[in-house]
mmCIF file of C-alpha atoms and ligand atoms in Angstrom:
data_model
loop_
_atom_site.group_PDB
_atom_site.id
_atom_site.type_symbol
_atom_site.label_atom_id
_atom_site.label_comp_id
_atom_site.label_asym_id
_atom_site.label_seq_id
_atom_site.Cartn_x
_atom_site.Cartn_y
_atom_site.Cartn_z
ATOM 1 C CA MET D 14 -53.848 27.388 -8.521
ATOM 2 C CA ALA D 15 -52.874 28.654 -5.048
ATOM 3 C CA ALA D 16 -55.661 26.607 -3.478
ATOM 4 C CA ALA D 17 -54.727 23.431 -5.343
ATOM 5 C CA ALA D 18 -52.731 21.603 -2.626
ATOM 6 C CA SER D 19 -52.949 18.036 -3.909
ATOM 7 C CA ALA D 20 -52.019 16.419 -7.204
ATOM 8 C CA GLN D 21 -55.661 15.741 -7.771
ATOM 9 C CA ALA D 22 -56.644 19.401 -7.277
ATOM 10 C CA VAL D 23 -53.930 20.447 -9.746
ATOM 11 C CA GLU D 24 -55.300 17.949 -12.272
ATOM 12 C CA GLU D 25 -58.749 19.449 -11.886
ATOM 13 C CA VAL D 26 -57.339 22.883 -12.658
ATOM 14 C CA ARG D 27 -55.584 21.466 -15.722
ATOM 15 C CA ILE D 28 -58.818 19.938 -17.048
ATOM 16 C CA LYS D 29 -60.668 23.169 -16.400
ATOM 17 C CA TYR D 30 -58.320 25.255 -18.559
ATOM 18 C CA LEU D 31 -56.338 22.959 -20.806
ATOM 19 C CA GLY D 32 -58.583 19.866 -21.078
ATOM 20 C CA ARG D 33 -60.432 19.047 -24.298
ATOM 21 C CA LYS D 34 -63.337 21.204 -23.161
ATOM 22 C CA GLY D 35 -61.223 23.552 -21.071
ATOM 23 C CA SER D 36 -61.695 27.283 -21.436
ATOM 24 C CA ILE D 37 -58.381 28.002 -23.147
ATOM 25 C CA THR D 38 -58.857 25.103 -25.558
ATOM 26 C CA THR D 39 -62.399 26.250 -26.304
ATOM 27 C CA LEU D 40 -61.299 29.816 -26.847
ATOM 28 C CA ALA D 41 -58.898 28.695 -29.570
ATOM 29 C CA LYS D 42 -61.448 26.342 -31.113
ATOM 30 C CA ASN D 43 -64.387 28.775 -31.151
ATOM 31 C CA THR D 44 -62.628 31.716 -32.647
ATOM 32 C CA ASP D 45 -63.415 32.235 -36.325
ATOM 33 C CA PHE D 46 -60.061 33.384 -37.637
ATOM 34 C CA SER D 47 -61.474 34.074 -41.083
ATOM 35 C CA LYS D 48 -63.314 37.073 -39.668
ATOM 36 C CA LEU D 49 -60.163 38.681 -38.372
ATOM 37 C CA SER D 50 -57.861 41.063 -40.215
ATOM 38 C CA PRO D 51 -54.261 39.884 -40.703
ATOM 39 C CA ASP D 52 -53.090 42.199 -37.871
ATOM 40 C CA GLU D 53 -55.791 40.993 -35.498
ATOM 41 C CA LYS D 54 -55.050 37.379 -36.419
ATOM 42 C CA ARG D 55 -51.394 37.824 -35.566
ATOM 43 C CA ASP D 56 -52.043 39.606 -32.227
ATOM 44 C CA PHE D 57 -54.746 37.206 -31.128
ATOM 45 C CA GLY D 58 -52.727 34.150 -32.101
ATOM 46 C CA LYS D 59 -49.710 35.437 -30.229
ATOM 47 C CA GLN D 60 -51.656 36.182 -27.048
ATOM 48 C CA LEU D 61 -53.437 32.868 -27.180
ATOM 49 C CA ASN D 62 -50.092 31.039 -27.428
ATOM 50 C CA GLU D 63 -48.649 32.991 -24.531
ATOM 51 C CA LEU D 64 -51.650 32.195 -22.387
ATOM 52 C CA LYS D 65 -51.375 28.498 -23.202
ATOM 53 C CA THR D 66 -47.661 28.390 -22.435
ATOM 54 C CA LEU D 67 -48.125 30.237 -19.142
ATOM 55 C CA ALA D 68 -50.939 27.927 -18.047
ATOM 56 C CA THR D 69 -49.023 24.791 -19.084
ATOM 57 C CA GLU D 70 -45.894 25.897 -17.184
ATOM 58 C CA GLN D 71 -47.697 26.867 -13.988
ATOM 59 C CA ILE D 72 -49.854 23.767 -13.914
ATOM 60 C CA GLY D 73 -46.767 21.588 -14.614
ATOM 61 C CA ALA D 74 -44.814 23.216 -11.776
ATOM 62 C CA ALA D 75 -47.732 22.867 -9.374
ATOM 63 C CA ALA D 76 -48.113 19.193 -10.325
ATOM 64 C CA ALA D 77 -44.393 18.536 -9.699
ATOM 65 C CA ALA D 78 -44.511 20.311 -6.331
ATOM 66 C CA ALA D 79 -47.584 18.365 -5.251
ATOM 67 C CA LYS D 80 -45.887 15.113 -6.257
ATOM 68 C CA SER D 81 -42.553 15.747 -4.461
ATOM 69 C CA SER D 82 -44.194 16.773 -1.196
ATOM 70 C CA GLY D 83 -46.064 13.501 -1.133
ATOM 71 C CA GLY D 84 -49.189 15.131 -2.319
ATOM 72 C CA GLY D 85 -51.509 17.411 -0.427
ATOM 73 C CA ALA D 86 -52.581 16.217 2.989
ATOM 74 C CA ALA D 87 -49.934 13.479 3.082
ATOM 75 C CA ALA D 88 -47.215 16.161 2.863
ATOM 76 C CA LYS D 89 -48.177 17.467 6.268
ATOM 77 C CA LYS D 90 -47.165 14.167 7.947
ATOM 78 C CA GLY D 91 -43.435 14.920 7.448
ATOM 79 C CA PRO D 92 -40.692 13.754 5.045
ATOM 80 C CA ALA D 93 -40.879 10.313 3.427
ATOM 81 C CA VAL D 94 -37.319 9.609 4.690
ATOM 82 C CA ASP D 95 -36.650 8.091 8.120
ATOM 83 C CA LEU D 96 -33.870 10.282 9.458
ATOM 84 C CA THR D 97 -33.273 7.982 12.435
ATOM 85 C CA LEU D 98 -32.002 5.112 10.232
ATOM 86 C CA PRO D 99 -28.197 4.567 10.309
ATOM 87 C CA GLY D 100 -26.408 5.894 7.219
ATOM 88 C CA THR D 101 -24.520 3.891 4.606
ATOM 89 C CA GLY D 102 -20.978 3.597 5.997
ATOM 90 C CA HIS D 103 -17.741 3.567 4.021
ATOM 91 C CA SER D 104 -14.916 1.436 5.387
ATOM 92 C CA LEU D 105 -11.566 3.205 5.616
ATOM 93 C CA GLY D 106 -9.359 0.201 4.828
ATOM 94 C CA SER D 107 -6.168 -0.542 6.728
ATOM 95 C CA LEU D 108 -2.467 -1.010 6.144
ATOM 96 C CA HIS D 109 -0.923 -4.462 5.794
ATOM 97 C CA PRO D 110 1.154 -5.498 8.854
ATOM 98 C CA ILE D 111 4.298 -5.711 6.699
ATOM 99 C CA THR D 112 3.688 -2.182 5.434
ATOM 100 C CA LEU D 113 3.305 -1.010 9.030
ATOM 101 C CA VAL D 114 6.622 -2.523 10.115
ATOM 102 C CA GLN D 115 8.330 -1.280 6.945
ATOM 103 C CA MET D 116 7.139 2.273 7.565
ATOM 104 C CA GLU D 117 8.376 2.104 11.127
ATOM 105 C CA LEU D 118 11.808 0.886 9.991
ATOM 106 C CA GLU D 119 12.033 3.588 7.329
ATOM 107 C CA ASP D 120 11.316 6.196 9.974
ATOM 108 C CA ILE D 121 13.984 4.873 12.324
ATOM 109 C CA PHE D 122 16.671 4.676 9.625
ATOM 110 C CA GLN D 123 15.846 8.021 8.070
ATOM 111 C CA GLY D 124 16.381 9.451 11.558
ATOM 112 C CA MET D 125 19.924 8.021 11.406
ATOM 113 C CA GLY D 126 20.608 9.575 7.996
ATOM 114 C CA PHE D 127 19.922 6.551 5.793
ATOM 115 C CA MET D 128 18.416 6.797 2.306
ATOM 116 C CA VAL D 129 15.447 4.520 1.598
ATOM 117 C CA LEU D 130 15.864 2.861 -1.805
ATOM 118 C CA THR D 131 14.270 0.052 -3.764
ATOM 119 C CA GLY D 132 15.441 -2.061 -6.665
ATOM 120 C CA PRO D 133 13.767 -4.244 -9.274
ATOM 121 C CA ASP D 134 12.060 -7.527 -8.380
ATOM 122 C CA VAL D 135 13.235 -9.075 -11.653
ATOM 123 C CA GLU D 136 16.993 -9.076 -11.204
ATOM 124 C CA THR D 137 20.071 -10.147 -13.137
ATOM 125 C CA GLU D 138 22.112 -13.123 -12.022
ATOM 126 C CA HIS D 139 25.023 -10.711 -11.682
ATOM 127 C CA TYR D 140 23.526 -8.478 -8.981
ATOM 128 C CA ASN D 141 21.697 -11.244 -7.160
ATOM 129 C CA PHE D 142 24.622 -13.687 -7.030
ATOM 130 C CA ASP D 143 27.940 -13.073 -8.818
ATOM 131 C CA ALA D 144 28.513 -9.509 -7.593
ATOM 132 C CA LEU D 145 27.838 -10.753 -4.056
ATOM 133 C CA ASN D 146 30.709 -13.198 -4.325
ATOM 134 C CA ILE D 147 28.385 -16.132 -5.111
ATOM 135 C CA PRO D 148 29.617 -17.488 -8.476
ATOM 136 C CA GLY D 149 27.692 -20.113 -10.455
ATOM 137 C CA ASP D 150 29.336 -23.131 -8.835
ATOM 138 C CA HIS D 151 29.075 -21.822 -5.251
ATOM 139 C CA PRO D 152 27.137 -24.067 -2.840
ATOM 140 C CA ALA D 153 25.419 -20.981 -1.354
ATOM 141 C CA ARG D 154 23.303 -20.876 -4.527
ATOM 142 C CA ASP D 155 21.540 -24.068 -3.469
ATOM 143 C CA MET D 156 20.002 -22.369 -0.449
ATOM 144 C CA GLN D 157 18.495 -19.647 -2.587
ATOM 145 C CA ASP D 158 16.903 -21.343 -5.554
ATOM 146 C CA THR D 159 14.368 -19.102 -7.206
ATOM 147 C CA PHE D 160 12.143 -18.523 -10.237
ATOM 148 C CA TRP D 161 14.163 -18.100 -13.418
ATOM 149 C CA LEU D 162 12.856 -16.318 -16.492
ATOM 150 C CA LYS D 163 13.456 -17.590 -20.023
ATOM 151 C CA ASN D 164 15.758 -14.625 -20.733
ATOM 152 C CA GLY D 165 18.146 -15.656 -17.922
ATOM 153 C CA MET D 166 16.899 -13.133 -15.355
ATOM 154 C CA LEU D 167 15.434 -14.190 -12.018
ATOM 155 C CA LEU D 168 13.128 -13.050 -9.239
ATOM 156 C CA LYS D 169 15.485 -11.657 -6.591
ATOM 157 C CA THR D 170 16.102 -14.014 -3.679
ATOM 158 C CA HIS D 171 17.246 -11.361 -1.219
ATOM 159 C CA THR D 172 17.445 -7.595 -0.891
ATOM 160 C CA SER D 173 21.243 -7.940 -0.874
ATOM 161 C CA ALA D 174 20.860 -7.773 -4.663
ATOM 162 C CA ASN D 175 20.510 -4.002 -4.250
ATOM 163 C CA GLN D 176 23.944 -3.596 -2.657
ATOM 164 C CA VAL D 177 26.145 -3.418 -5.758
ATOM 165 C CA ARG D 178 23.499 -1.577 -7.784
ATOM 166 C CA THR D 179 23.488 1.137 -5.111
ATOM 167 C CA LEU D 180 27.281 1.304 -4.791
ATOM 168 C CA GLU D 181 27.546 1.793 -8.562
ATOM 169 C CA ARG D 182 24.937 4.514 -8.488
ATOM 170 C CA PHE D 183 25.909 6.511 -5.388
ATOM 171 C CA GLY D 184 29.516 5.552 -4.578
ATOM 172 C CA ALA D 185 30.941 6.107 -1.087
ATOM 173 C CA PRO D 186 30.303 7.272 1.576
ATOM 174 C CA LEU D 187 26.837 5.757 1.686
ATOM 175 C CA ARG D 188 24.075 4.899 4.125
ATOM 176 C CA ALA D 189 20.965 3.220 2.756
ATOM 177 C CA ILE D 190 18.290 0.664 3.464
ATOM 178 C CA PHE D 191 16.418 -1.306 0.818
ATOM 179 C CA PRO D 192 13.122 -2.788 1.935
ATOM 180 C CA GLY D 193 11.739 -5.174 -0.666
ATOM 181 C CA ARG D 194 10.013 -8.328 -1.786
ATOM 182 C CA CYS D 195 12.011 -11.523 -2.203
ATOM 183 C CA PHE D 196 11.213 -14.804 -3.882
ATOM 184 C CA ARG D 197 12.423 -18.346 -3.349
ATOM 185 C CA TYR D 198 11.586 -21.782 -4.590
ATOM 186 C CA GLU D 199 10.146 -23.086 -1.305
ATOM 187 C CA ALA D 200 7.697 -25.727 -0.193
ATOM 188 C CA MET D 201 5.202 -23.633 1.753
ATOM 189 C CA ASP D 202 4.430 -24.276 5.426
ATOM 190 C CA PRO D 203 3.593 -22.032 8.420
ATOM 191 C CA SER D 204 7.062 -20.484 8.330
ATOM 192 C CA HIS D 205 8.043 -20.717 4.639
ATOM 193 C CA GLU D 206 6.622 -18.758 1.724
ATOM 194 C CA THR D 207 7.704 -18.336 -1.879
ATOM 195 C CA THR D 208 7.248 -14.587 -1.433
ATOM 196 C CA PHE D 209 8.425 -12.643 1.603
ATOM 197 C CA TYR D 210 9.972 -9.306 2.582
ATOM 198 C CA GLN D 211 13.399 -8.272 3.806
ATOM 199 C CA CYS D 212 14.987 -4.974 4.704
ATOM 200 C CA GLU D 213 18.647 -4.727 3.779
ATOM 201 C CA GLY D 214 20.991 -2.115 5.198
ATOM 202 C CA LEU D 215 24.337 -0.938 3.836
ATOM 203 C CA VAL D 216 26.836 1.533 5.252
ATOM 204 C CA VAL D 217 30.118 2.341 3.493
ATOM 205 C CA ASP D 218 32.487 4.922 4.913
ATOM 206 C CA ARG D 219 36.018 5.417 6.242
ATOM 207 C CA ASP D 220 37.057 3.321 9.273
ATOM 208 C CA ILE D 221 33.863 1.284 9.543
ATOM 209 C CA SER D 222 34.190 -1.491 12.127
ATOM 210 C CA VAL D 223 32.096 -4.111 13.885
ATOM 211 C CA ALA D 224 31.535 -1.558 16.662
ATOM 212 C CA ASN D 225 29.576 0.651 14.226
ATOM 213 C CA LEU D 226 27.512 -2.335 13.155
ATOM 214 C CA ILE D 227 26.622 -3.239 16.742
ATOM 215 C CA ALA D 228 25.785 0.368 17.653
ATOM 216 C CA VAL D 229 23.357 0.749 14.745
ATOM 217 C CA MET D 230 21.729 -2.636 15.426
ATOM 218 C CA LYS D 231 21.235 -1.788 19.100
ATOM 219 C CA ALA D 232 19.712 1.583 18.247
ATOM 220 C CA LEU D 233 17.394 -0.086 15.767
ATOM 221 C CA LEU D 234 16.195 -2.820 18.112
ATOM 222 C CA GLY D 235 15.808 -0.379 21.010
ATOM 223 C CA GLU D 236 13.485 1.759 18.868
ATOM 224 C CA ILE D 237 11.469 -1.144 17.513
ATOM 225 C CA PHE D 238 10.882 -2.769 20.881
ATOM 226 C CA HIS D 239 10.856 0.507 22.847
ATOM 227 C CA ARG D 240 13.480 -0.534 25.409
ATOM 228 C CA ASP D 241 17.202 -1.109 25.837
ATOM 229 C CA VAL D 242 18.066 -4.565 24.508
ATOM 230 C CA THR D 243 20.975 -6.943 24.895
ATOM 231 C CA VAL D 244 22.470 -8.451 21.744
ATOM 232 C CA ARG D 245 25.186 -10.952 20.982
ATOM 233 C CA LEU D 246 27.121 -11.759 17.833
ATOM 234 C CA ARG D 247 27.855 -15.291 16.707
ATOM 235 C CA PRO D 248 29.914 -16.149 13.658
ATOM 236 C CA GLY D 249 27.760 -16.758 10.588
ATOM 237 C CA TYR D 250 28.740 -17.508 7.020
ATOM 238 C CA PHE D 251 27.570 -15.421 4.063
ATOM 239 C CA PRO D 252 29.811 -15.119 0.994
ATOM 240 C CA PHE D 253 29.303 -11.339 0.743
ATOM 241 C CA VAL D 254 30.514 -10.425 4.245
ATOM 242 C CA GLU D 255 33.757 -11.056 6.105
ATOM 243 C CA PRO D 256 33.542 -11.511 8.998
ATOM 244 C CA GLY D 257 29.882 -12.548 8.955
ATOM 245 C CA PHE D 258 27.592 -12.797 11.988
ATOM 246 C CA GLU D 259 24.247 -13.847 13.261
ATOM 247 C CA LEU D 260 22.994 -11.159 15.592
ATOM 248 C CA ASP D 261 20.843 -12.549 18.384
ATOM 249 C CA LEU D 262 18.519 -10.628 20.649
ATOM 250 C CA GLN D 263 18.305 -11.564 24.301
ATOM 251 C CA CYS D 264 14.752 -12.876 24.701
ATOM 252 C CA LEU D 265 12.417 -10.063 25.691
ATOM 253 C CA LEU D 266 9.900 -12.459 27.201
ATOM 254 C CA CYS D 267 12.149 -14.126 29.799
ATOM 255 C CA GLY D 268 15.040 -11.656 29.915
ATOM 256 C CA GLY D 269 17.475 -14.397 28.920
ATOM 257 C CA GLU D 270 16.331 -16.854 31.619
ATOM 258 C CA LYS D 271 15.301 -19.384 28.893
ATOM 259 C CA CYS D 272 11.640 -19.913 28.029
ATOM 260 C CA SER D 273 9.541 -21.932 25.584
ATOM 261 C CA THR D 274 9.678 -19.158 22.978
ATOM 262 C CA CYS D 275 13.455 -18.764 22.837
ATOM 263 C CA GLY D 276 14.731 -22.066 24.193
ATOM 264 C CA ASP D 277 18.213 -20.861 25.146
ATOM 265 C CA GLY D 278 17.500 -17.255 26.118
ATOM 266 C CA TRP D 279 18.369 -15.786 22.680
ATOM 267 C CA ILE D 280 16.388 -15.061 19.523
ATOM 268 C CA GLU D 281 18.166 -15.236 16.171
ATOM 269 C CA LEU D 282 17.232 -12.034 14.392
ATOM 270 C CA ILE D 283 19.632 -10.299 12.017
ATOM 271 C CA PRO D 284 22.347 -11.791 9.794
ATOM 272 C CA CYS D 285 25.039 -9.183 9.182
ATOM 273 C CA GLY D 286 28.744 -8.522 8.742
ATOM 274 C CA LEU D 287 31.470 -6.342 7.301
ATOM 275 C CA VAL D 288 31.084 -6.042 3.534
ATOM 276 C CA HIS D 289 33.450 -8.362 1.662
ATOM 277 C CA PRO D 290 36.116 -6.331 -0.213
ATOM 278 C CA ARG D 291 35.198 -8.162 -3.412
ATOM 279 C CA VAL D 292 31.629 -6.821 -3.192
ATOM 280 C CA LEU D 293 32.936 -3.283 -2.700
ATOM 281 C CA GLU D 294 35.198 -3.752 -5.711
ATOM 282 C CA PHE D 295 32.270 -4.934 -7.825
ATOM 283 C CA GLY D 296 30.599 -1.658 -6.824
ATOM 284 C CA GLY D 297 33.642 0.376 -7.898
ATOM 285 C CA ILE D 298 34.661 1.350 -4.341
ATOM 286 C CA ASP D 299 38.317 1.879 -3.396
ATOM 287 C CA THR D 300 38.875 -0.670 -0.622
ATOM 288 C CA ASN D 301 42.046 1.060 0.577
ATOM 289 C CA GLU D 302 39.954 4.000 1.593
ATOM 290 C CA TYR D 303 36.541 2.565 2.433
ATOM 291 C CA SER D 304 34.991 -0.339 4.290
ATOM 292 C CA GLY D 305 31.411 -1.075 5.270
ATOM 293 C CA PHE D 306 28.847 -3.169 7.053
ATOM 294 C CA ALA D 307 25.613 -4.728 5.875
ATOM 295 C CA PHE D 308 22.652 -6.517 7.414
ATOM 296 C CA GLY D 309 19.619 -8.343 6.129
ATOM 297 C CA LEU D 310 16.593 -8.005 8.348
ATOM 298 C CA GLY D 311 13.711 -10.377 7.796
ATOM 299 C CA LEU D 312 10.834 -7.918 7.537
ATOM 300 C CA THR D 313 8.239 -10.674 7.334
ATOM 301 C CA ARG D 314 9.740 -12.383 10.365
ATOM 302 C CA LEU D 315 9.820 -9.135 12.323
ATOM 303 C CA ALA D 316 6.161 -8.419 11.518
ATOM 304 C CA MET D 317 5.214 -11.940 12.619
ATOM 305 C CA MET D 318 7.088 -11.510 15.917
ATOM 306 C CA LYS D 319 5.778 -8.048 16.569
ATOM 307 C CA TYR D 320 2.128 -8.893 15.908
ATOM 308 C CA GLY D 321 2.109 -12.536 17.022
ATOM 309 C CA ILE D 322 1.234 -13.958 13.578
ATOM 310 C CA HIS D 323 1.685 -17.721 13.660
ATOM 311 C CA ASP D 324 1.285 -18.610 9.979
ATOM 312 C CA ILE D 325 3.291 -16.808 7.277
ATOM 313 C CA ARG D 326 0.733 -17.816 4.627
ATOM 314 C CA ARG D 327 -1.821 -15.409 6.084
ATOM 315 C CA LEU D 328 0.311 -12.480 4.939
ATOM 316 C CA ASN D 329 -0.239 -13.059 1.226
ATOM 317 C CA ALA D 330 -3.721 -14.552 1.425
ATOM 318 C CA GLY D 331 -5.449 -11.289 0.537
ATOM 319 C CA ASP D 332 -8.054 -11.625 3.279
ATOM 320 C CA ILE D 333 -9.135 -8.136 4.302
ATOM 321 C CA ARG D 334 -10.418 -9.420 7.647
ATOM 322 C CA PHE D 335 -6.838 -10.421 8.486
ATOM 323 C CA CYS D 336 -5.357 -7.046 7.565
ATOM 324 C CA GLU D 337 -7.980 -5.126 9.506
ATOM 325 C CA GLN D 338 -6.729 -6.519 12.803
ATOM 326 C CA PHE D 339 -3.518 -4.494 12.902
ATOM 327 C CA PRO D 340 -3.893 -1.024 14.313
ATOM 328 C CA ALA D 341 -1.931 1.545 12.363
ATOM 329 C CA ALA D 342 0.503 3.569 14.403
ATOM 330 C CA VAL D 343 0.248 6.337 11.797
HETATM 331 N N1 LIG J 17 20.893 -11.925 2.083
HETATM 332 C C1 LIG J 17 20.979 -12.882 3.174
HETATM 333 C C2 LIG J 17 19.824 -13.878 3.060
HETATM 334 O O1 LIG J 17 18.797 -13.555 2.541
HETATM 335 C C3 LIG J 17 20.912 -12.192 4.503
HETATM 336 C C4 LIG J 17 22.120 -11.359 4.803
HETATM 337 C C5 LIG J 17 23.173 -11.866 5.515
HETATM 338 C C6 LIG J 17 22.179 -10.022 4.395
HETATM 339 C C7 LIG J 17 24.264 -11.112 5.837
HETATM 340 C C8 LIG J 17 23.304 -9.247 4.711
HETATM 341 C C9 LIG J 17 24.333 -9.801 5.437
HETATM 342 O O2 LIG J 17 23.415 -7.970 4.338
HETATM 343 O O3 LIG J 17 25.395 -9.029 5.763
HETATM 344 O O4 LIG J 17 19.969 -14.976 3.520
#
């Protein structure tokens, strides 16, 4: 057995002992059991079986070894695997650009003591509109048409829908942001989608003024763009804030000198304002004691600006090749 290096040599050994005319087979065949005493019969039978089992096992093992090493002489040439071939790679995947910007915002606001909260996508008319001072006959509803469900609920049109929910749940004082998905009934084009993301912010405390709002916005923009930025406030109308503003960022490309990206030196970025007392009241807040500010950052818009994405429709297209282009800062 030790000399049988190839599968063929092992087979020869098998035939020699266990084949039809092999010595072990013959031994069993040629023995006249009738001449043996019962004791001898039992001993001989037992030994014969043991011998057969031993031979079968050893020959089987030798055959398997000869086969796995490629068989005899061939085994000496080396393994049958080419170790220089490249391995099978596994791709690691990547984060969506909106997720990247959202994570960055969450980090910045958590550093300023804000909670990060989310609310439902399927919302009641109350939280999405009425509690934000937008009753059924208000013209502001026209700008935010959405998908209505048969049971009267709707897909939320803005993250502002989380404001009153959060006031009811946590009361004042409060600092929170609500990043989330929003839905509108839109004709799609490079800058309009039926599904997009916003990040709402809400601060309610004693003596909150426009100065607090500006300070937080400047800190936020400075951190996102990694430099000191100049902002300006223009009046803007939203039923749930009073006064309401559009916060513009002085163009970072031309420094306010006017260029083809900004036109007039400013980029419209964050609608915001001081929370309307009626909204605070809907949330059960005592308006004699507390006031607040809120803002609604377009997360999708910010991601498009930050990464130079020219068509909003790419963001929901589910093309992995698109997502893979954005290096994670995590
Ligand atoms: N929810 C508004 C929208 O989607 C944006 C907005 C404006 C949010 C002013 C605010 C705010 O919190 O104060 O058009």
